[in-house]
PDB file of C-alpha atoms in Angstrom:
ATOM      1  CA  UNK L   1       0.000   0.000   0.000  1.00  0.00           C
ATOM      2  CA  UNK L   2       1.710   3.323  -1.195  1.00  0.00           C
ATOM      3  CA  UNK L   3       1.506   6.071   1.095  1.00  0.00           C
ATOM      4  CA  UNK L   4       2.610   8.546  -0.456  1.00  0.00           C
ATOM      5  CA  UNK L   5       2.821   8.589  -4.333  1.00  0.00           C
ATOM      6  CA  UNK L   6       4.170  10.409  -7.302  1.00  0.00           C
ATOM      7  CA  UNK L   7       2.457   9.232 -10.429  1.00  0.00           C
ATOM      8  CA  UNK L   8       4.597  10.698 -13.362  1.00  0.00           C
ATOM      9  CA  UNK L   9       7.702   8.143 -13.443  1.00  0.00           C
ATOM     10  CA  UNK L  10       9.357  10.845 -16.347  1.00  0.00           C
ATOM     11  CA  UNK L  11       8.735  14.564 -16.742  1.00  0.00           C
ATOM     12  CA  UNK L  12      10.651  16.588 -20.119  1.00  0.00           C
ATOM     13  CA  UNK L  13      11.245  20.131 -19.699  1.00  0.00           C
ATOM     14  CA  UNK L  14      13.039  22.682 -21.216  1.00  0.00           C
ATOM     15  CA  UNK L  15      15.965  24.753 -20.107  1.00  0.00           C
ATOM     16  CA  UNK L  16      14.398  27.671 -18.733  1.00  0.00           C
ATOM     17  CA  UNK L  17      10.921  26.730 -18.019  1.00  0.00           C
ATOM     18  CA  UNK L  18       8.804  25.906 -15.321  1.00  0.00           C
ATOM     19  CA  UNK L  19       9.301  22.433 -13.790  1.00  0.00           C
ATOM     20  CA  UNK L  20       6.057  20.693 -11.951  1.00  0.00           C
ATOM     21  CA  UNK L  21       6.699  17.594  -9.880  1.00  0.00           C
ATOM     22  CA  UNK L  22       3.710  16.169  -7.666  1.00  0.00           C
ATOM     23  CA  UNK L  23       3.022  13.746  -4.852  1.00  0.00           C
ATOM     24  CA  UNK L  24       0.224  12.896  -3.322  1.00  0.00           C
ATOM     25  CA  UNK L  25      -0.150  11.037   0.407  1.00  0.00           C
ATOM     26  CA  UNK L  26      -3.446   9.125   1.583  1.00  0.00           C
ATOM     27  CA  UNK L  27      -2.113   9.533   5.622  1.00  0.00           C
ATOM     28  CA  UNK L  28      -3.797  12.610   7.112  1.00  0.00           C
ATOM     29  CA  UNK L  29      -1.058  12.156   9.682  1.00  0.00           C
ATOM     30  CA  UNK L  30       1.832  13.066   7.469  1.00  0.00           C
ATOM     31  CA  UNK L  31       3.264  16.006   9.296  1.00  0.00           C
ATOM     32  CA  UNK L  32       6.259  17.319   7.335  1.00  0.00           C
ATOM     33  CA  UNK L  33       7.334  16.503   3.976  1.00  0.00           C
ATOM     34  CA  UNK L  34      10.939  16.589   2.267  1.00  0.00           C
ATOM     35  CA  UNK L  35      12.027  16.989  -1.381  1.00  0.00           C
ATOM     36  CA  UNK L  36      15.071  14.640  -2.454  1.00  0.00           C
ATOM     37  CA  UNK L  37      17.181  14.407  -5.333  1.00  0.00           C
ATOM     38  CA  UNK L  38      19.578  11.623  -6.249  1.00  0.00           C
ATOM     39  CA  UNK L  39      21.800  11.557  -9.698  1.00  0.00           C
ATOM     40  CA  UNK L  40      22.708   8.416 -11.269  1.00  0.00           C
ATOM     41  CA  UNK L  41      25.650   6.427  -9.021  1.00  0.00           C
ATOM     42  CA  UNK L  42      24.889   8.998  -5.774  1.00  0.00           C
ATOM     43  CA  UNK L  43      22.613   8.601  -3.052  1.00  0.00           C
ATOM     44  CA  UNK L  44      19.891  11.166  -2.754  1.00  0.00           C
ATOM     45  CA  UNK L  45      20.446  14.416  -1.044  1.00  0.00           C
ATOM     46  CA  UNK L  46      17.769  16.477   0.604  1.00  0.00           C
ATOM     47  CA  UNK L  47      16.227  19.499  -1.648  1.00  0.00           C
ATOM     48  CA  UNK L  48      13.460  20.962  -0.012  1.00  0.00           C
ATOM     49  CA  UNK L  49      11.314  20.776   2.986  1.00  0.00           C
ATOM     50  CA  UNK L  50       7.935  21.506   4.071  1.00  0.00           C
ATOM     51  CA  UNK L  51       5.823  21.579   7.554  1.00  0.00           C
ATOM     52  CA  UNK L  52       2.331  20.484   7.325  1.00  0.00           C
ATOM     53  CA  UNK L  53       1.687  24.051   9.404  1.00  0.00           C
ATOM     54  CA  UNK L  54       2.643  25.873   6.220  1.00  0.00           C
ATOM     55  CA  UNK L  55       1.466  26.125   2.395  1.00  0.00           C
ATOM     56  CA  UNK L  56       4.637  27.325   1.098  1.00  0.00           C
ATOM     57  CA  UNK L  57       8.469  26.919   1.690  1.00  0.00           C
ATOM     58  CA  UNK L  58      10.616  28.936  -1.238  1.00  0.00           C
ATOM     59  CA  UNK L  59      14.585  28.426  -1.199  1.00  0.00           C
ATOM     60  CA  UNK L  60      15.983  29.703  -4.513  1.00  0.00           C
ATOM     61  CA  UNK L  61      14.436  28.100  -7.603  1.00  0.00           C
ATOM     62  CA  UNK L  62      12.983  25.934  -6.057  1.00  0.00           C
ATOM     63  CA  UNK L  63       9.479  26.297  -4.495  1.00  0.00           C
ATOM     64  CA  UNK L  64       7.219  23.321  -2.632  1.00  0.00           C
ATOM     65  CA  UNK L  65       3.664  23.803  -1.929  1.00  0.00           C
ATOM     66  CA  UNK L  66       1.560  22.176   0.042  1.00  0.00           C
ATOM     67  CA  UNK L  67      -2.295  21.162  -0.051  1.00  0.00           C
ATOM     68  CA  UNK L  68      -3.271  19.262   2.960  1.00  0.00           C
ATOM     69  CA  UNK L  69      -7.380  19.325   2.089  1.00  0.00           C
ATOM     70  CA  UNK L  70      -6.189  17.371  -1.171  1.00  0.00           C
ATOM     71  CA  UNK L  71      -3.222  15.648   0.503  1.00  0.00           C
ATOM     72  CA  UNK L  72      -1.237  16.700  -2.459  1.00  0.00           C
ATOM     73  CA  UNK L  73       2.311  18.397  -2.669  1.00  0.00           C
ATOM     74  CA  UNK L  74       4.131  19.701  -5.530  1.00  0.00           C
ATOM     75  CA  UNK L  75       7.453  21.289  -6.376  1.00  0.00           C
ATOM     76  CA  UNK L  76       8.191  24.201  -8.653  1.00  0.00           C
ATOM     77  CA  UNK L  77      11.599  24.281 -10.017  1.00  0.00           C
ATOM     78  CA  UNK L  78      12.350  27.965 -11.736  1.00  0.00           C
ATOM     79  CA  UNK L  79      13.831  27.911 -14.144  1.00  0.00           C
ATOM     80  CA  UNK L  80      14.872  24.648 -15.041  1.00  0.00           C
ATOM     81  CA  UNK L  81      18.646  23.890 -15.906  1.00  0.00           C
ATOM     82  CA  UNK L  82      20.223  20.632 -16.869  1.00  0.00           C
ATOM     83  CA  UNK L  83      22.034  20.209 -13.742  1.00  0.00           C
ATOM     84  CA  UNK L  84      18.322  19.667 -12.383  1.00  0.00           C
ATOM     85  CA  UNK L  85      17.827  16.427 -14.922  1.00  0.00           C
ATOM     86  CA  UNK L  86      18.118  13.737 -12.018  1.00  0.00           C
ATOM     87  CA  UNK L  87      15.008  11.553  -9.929  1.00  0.00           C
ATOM     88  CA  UNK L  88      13.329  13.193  -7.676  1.00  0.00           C
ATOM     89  CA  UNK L  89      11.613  11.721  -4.826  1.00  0.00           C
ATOM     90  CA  UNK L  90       8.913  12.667  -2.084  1.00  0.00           C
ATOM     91  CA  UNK L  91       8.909  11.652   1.586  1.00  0.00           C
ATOM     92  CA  UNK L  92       6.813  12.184   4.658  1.00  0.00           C
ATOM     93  CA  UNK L  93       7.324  11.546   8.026  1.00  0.00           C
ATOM     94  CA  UNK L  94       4.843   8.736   9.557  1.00  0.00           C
ATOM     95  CA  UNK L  95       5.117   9.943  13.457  1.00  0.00           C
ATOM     96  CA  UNK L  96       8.462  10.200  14.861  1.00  0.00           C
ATOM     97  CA  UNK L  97      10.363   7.069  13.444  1.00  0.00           C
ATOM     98  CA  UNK L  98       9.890   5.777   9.513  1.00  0.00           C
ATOM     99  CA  UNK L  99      10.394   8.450   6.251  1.00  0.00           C
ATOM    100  CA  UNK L 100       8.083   6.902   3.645  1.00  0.00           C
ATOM    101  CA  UNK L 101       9.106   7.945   0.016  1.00  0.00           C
ATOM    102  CA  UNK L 102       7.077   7.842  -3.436  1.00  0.00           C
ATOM    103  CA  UNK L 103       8.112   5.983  -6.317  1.00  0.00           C
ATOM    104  CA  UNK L 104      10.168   9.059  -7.733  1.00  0.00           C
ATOM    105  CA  UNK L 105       9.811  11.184 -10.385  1.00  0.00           C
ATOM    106  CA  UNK L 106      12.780  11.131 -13.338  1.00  0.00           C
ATOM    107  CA  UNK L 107      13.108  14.589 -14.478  1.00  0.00           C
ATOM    108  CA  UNK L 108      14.961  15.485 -17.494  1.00  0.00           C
ATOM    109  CA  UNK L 109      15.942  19.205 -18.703  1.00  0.00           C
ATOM    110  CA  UNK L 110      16.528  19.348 -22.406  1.00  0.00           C
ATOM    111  CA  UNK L 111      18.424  22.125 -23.729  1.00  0.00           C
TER     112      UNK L 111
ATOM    113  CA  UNK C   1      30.018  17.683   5.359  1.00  0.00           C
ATOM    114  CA  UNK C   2      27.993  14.494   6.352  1.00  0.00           C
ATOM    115  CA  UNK C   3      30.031  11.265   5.047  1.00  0.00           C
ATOM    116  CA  UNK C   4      27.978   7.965   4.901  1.00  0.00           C
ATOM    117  CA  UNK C   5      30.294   5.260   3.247  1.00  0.00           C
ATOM    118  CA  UNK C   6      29.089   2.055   1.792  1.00  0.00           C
ATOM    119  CA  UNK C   7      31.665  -0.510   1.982  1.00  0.00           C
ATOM    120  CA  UNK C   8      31.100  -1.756  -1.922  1.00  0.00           C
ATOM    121  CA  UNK C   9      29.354   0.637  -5.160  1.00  0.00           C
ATOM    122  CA  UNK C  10      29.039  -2.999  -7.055  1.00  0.00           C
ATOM    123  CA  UNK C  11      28.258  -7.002  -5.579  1.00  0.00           C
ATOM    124  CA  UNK C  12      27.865  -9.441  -7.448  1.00  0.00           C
ATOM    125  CA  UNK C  13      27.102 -12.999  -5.487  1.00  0.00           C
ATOM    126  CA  UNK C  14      25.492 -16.530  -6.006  1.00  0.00           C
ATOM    127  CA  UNK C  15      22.054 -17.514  -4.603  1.00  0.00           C
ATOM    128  CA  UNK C  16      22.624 -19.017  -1.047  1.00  0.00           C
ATOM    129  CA  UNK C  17      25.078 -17.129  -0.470  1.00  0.00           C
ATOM    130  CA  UNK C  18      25.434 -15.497   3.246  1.00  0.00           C
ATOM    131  CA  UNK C  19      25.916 -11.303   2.132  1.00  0.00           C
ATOM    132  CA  UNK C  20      27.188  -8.459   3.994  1.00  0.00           C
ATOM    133  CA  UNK C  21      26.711  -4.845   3.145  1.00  0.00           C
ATOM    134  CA  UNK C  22      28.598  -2.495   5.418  1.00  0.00           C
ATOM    135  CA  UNK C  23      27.967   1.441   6.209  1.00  0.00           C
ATOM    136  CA  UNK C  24      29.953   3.761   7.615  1.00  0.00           C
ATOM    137  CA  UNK C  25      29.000   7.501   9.131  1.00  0.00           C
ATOM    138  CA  UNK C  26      31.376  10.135  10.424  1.00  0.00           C
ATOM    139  CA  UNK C  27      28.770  12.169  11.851  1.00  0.00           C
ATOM    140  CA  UNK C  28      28.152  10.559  14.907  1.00  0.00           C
ATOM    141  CA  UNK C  29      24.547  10.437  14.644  1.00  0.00           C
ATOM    142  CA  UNK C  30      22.322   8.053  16.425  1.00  0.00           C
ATOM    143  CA  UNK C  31      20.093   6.988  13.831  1.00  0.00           C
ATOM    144  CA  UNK C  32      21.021   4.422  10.837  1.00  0.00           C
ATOM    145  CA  UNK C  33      18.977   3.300   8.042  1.00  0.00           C
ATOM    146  CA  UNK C  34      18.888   0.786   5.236  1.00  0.00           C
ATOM    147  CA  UNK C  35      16.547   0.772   2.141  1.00  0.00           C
ATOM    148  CA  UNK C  36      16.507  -1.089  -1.185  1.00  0.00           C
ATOM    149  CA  UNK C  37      15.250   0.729  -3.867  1.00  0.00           C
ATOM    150  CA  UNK C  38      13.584  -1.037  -7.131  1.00  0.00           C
ATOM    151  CA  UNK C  39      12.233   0.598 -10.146  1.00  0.00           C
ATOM    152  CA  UNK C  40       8.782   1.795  -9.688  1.00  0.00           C
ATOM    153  CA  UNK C  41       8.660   1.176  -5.611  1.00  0.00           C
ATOM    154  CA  UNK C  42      11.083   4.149  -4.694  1.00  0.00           C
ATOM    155  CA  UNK C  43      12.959   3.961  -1.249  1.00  0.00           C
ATOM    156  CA  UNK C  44      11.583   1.310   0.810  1.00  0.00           C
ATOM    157  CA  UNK C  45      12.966   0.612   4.640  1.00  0.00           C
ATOM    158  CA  UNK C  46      14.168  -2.302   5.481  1.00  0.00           C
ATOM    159  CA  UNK C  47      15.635  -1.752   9.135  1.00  0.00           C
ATOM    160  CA  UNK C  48      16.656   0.838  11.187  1.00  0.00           C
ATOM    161  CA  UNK C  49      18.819   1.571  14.382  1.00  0.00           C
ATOM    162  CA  UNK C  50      18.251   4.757  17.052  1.00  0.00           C
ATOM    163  CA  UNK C  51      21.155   3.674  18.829  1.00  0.00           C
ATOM    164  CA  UNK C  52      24.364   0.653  19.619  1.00  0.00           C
ATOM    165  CA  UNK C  53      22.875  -2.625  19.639  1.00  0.00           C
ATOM    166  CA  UNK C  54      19.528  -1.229  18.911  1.00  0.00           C
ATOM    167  CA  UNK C  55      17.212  -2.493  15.847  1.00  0.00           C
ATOM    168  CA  UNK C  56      13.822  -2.105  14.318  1.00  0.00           C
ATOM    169  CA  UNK C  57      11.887  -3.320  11.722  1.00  0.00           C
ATOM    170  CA  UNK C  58      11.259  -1.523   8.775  1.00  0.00           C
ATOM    171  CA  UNK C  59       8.731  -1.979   6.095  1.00  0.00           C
ATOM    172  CA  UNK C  60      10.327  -5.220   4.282  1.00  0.00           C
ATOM    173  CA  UNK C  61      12.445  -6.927   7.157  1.00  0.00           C
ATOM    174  CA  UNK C  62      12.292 -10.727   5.783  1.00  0.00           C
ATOM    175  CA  UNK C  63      15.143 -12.334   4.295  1.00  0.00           C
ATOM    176  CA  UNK C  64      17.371  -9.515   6.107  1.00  0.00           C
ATOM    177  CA  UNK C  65      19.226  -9.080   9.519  1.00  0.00           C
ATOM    178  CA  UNK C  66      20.895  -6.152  10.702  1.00  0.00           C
ATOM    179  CA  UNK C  67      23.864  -5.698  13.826  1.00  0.00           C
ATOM    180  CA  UNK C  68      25.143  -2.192  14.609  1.00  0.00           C
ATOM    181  CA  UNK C  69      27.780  -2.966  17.402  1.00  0.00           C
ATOM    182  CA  UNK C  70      29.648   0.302  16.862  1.00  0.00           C
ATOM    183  CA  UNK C  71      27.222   3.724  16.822  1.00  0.00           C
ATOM    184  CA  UNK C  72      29.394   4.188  13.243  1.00  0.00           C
ATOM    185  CA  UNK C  73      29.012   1.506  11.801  1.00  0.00           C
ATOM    186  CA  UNK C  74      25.318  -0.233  10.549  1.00  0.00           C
ATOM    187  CA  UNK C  75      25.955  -3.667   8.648  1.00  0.00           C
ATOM    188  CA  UNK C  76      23.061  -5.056   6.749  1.00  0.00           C
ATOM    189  CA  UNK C  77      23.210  -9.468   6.320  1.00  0.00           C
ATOM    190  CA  UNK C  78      21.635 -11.400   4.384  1.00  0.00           C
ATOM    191  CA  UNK C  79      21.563 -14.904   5.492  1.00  0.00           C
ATOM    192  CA  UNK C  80      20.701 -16.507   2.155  1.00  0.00           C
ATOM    193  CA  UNK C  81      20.827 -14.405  -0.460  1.00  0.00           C
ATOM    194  CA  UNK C  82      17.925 -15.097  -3.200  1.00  0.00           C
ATOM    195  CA  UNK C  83      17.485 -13.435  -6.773  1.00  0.00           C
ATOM    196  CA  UNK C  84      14.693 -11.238  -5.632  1.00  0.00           C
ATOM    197  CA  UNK C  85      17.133  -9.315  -3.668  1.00  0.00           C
ATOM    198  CA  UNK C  86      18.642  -8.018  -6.308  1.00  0.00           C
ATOM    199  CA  UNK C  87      18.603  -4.888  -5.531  1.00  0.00           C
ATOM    200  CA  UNK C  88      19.947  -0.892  -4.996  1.00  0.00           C
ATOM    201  CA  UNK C  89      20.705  -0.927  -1.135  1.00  0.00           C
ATOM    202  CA  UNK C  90      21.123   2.325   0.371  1.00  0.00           C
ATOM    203  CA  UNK C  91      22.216   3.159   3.791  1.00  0.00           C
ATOM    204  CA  UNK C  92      21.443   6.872   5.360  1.00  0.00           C
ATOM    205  CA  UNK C  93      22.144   8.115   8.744  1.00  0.00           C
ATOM    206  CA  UNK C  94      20.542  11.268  10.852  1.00  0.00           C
ATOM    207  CA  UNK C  95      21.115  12.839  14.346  1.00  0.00           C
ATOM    208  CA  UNK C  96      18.766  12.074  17.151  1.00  0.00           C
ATOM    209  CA  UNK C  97      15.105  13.698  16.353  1.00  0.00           C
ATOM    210  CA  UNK C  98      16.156  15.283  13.036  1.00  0.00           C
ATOM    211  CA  UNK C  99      14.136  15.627   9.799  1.00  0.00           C
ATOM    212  CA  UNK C 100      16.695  14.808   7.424  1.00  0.00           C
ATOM    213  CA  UNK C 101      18.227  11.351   6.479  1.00  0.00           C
ATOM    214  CA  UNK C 102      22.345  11.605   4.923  1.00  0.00           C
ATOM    215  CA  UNK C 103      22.289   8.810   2.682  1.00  0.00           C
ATOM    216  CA  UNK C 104      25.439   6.744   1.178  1.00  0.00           C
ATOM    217  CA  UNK C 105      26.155   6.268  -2.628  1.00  0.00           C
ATOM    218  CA  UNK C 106      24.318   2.731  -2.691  1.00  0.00           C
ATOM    219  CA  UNK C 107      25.433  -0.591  -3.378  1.00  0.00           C
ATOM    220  CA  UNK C 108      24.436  -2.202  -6.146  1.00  0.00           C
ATOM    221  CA  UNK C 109      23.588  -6.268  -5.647  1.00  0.00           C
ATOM    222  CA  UNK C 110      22.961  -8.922  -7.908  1.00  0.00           C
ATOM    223  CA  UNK C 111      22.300 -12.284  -6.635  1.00  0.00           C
ATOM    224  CA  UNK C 112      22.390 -14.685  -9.440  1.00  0.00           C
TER     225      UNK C 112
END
């Protein structure tokens, strides 16, 4: 059972534009939400994180939202650069003991 | 910076086989973790350790033991190794009560 998913394995973009990546988590009880990012060969690294007490978190280009009536979260990468192309993954925190990630999203930044 | 080392990038070993993956942190944090991640599933946890001689089940603990004997170091065993552990294992570490997981470069095991 997936807690927390991101249904777009692959997103194309171009350099310069707007990327959209979304999750979306079934546990009301989700209280805080991270961004990673892991290139091919590296183990992910955190991005981006987000409190359920907030809608919005900004650092740089990139910007994560947060919906908690539609249990949905998405990040806004702007503008996109090919040092971005790499897989992308969503996690919550269940309680105070086990991150639970989506599937991952691959993102790829053409020039 | 936050170093987690994984003993080995690449295994390759035969089914049956009794498998050690070793992780390393520099950080002295309390917390260890390992996950396998597959195509389409993401990260998934397998165990986890808040402390020395301390263990707890993740999402996908069969097939899988764990020891940490040192707060450093986490080693992940599996007893017999079978194909459908094939697998990206990645180890990650954090401080006590923090949000944010340090995570090693992966190994990469094939069990044939």
């Amino acid at each position: 059972d997936q807690q927390v998913k991101q249904n777009s394995p692959s997103l194309s973009v171009q350099e310069g534009r707007i990327s959209i990546l979304n999750c979306d988590y079934t546990n009301s009880m989700f209280d805080y939400f991270l961004w990673y990012k892991k290139y091919p060969a590296e183990g992910p690294t955190f991005l981006i994180s987000i409190s359920s007490i907030k809608d919005k978190n900004e650092d740089g280009r990139f910007t994560v939202f947060l919906n908690k009536s539609a249990k949905h979260l998405s990040l806004h990468i702007v503008p996109s650069q090919p040092g971005d192309s790499a897989v992308y993954f969503c996690a919550a925190w269940e309680g105070a003991q086990k991150l639970v990630f989506g599937q991952g999203t691959r993102l790829t930044i053409n020039p | 910076d936050v170093k987690v080392t994984q003993s080995s990038r690449y295994l390759v070993k035969r089914t049956g086989e009794k498998v050690f993956l070793e992780c390393v942190q520099d950080m002295d944090h309390e917390n260890m973790f390992w996950y396998r991640q597959d195509p389409g599933l993401g990260l998934r946890l397998i165990y986890f350790s808040y402390d020395v001689k301390m263990k707890e089940k993740g999402d996908i603990p069969e097939g899988y033991s764990v020891s940490r004997e040192k707060k450093e170091r986490f080693s992940l065993i599996l007893e017999s190794a079978s194909t459908n552990q094939t697998s990206m294992y990645l180890c990650a570490s954090s401080p006590a009560g923090a949000d944010i997981q340090y995570f090693g470069a992966g190994t990469r095991l094939s069990v044939l």
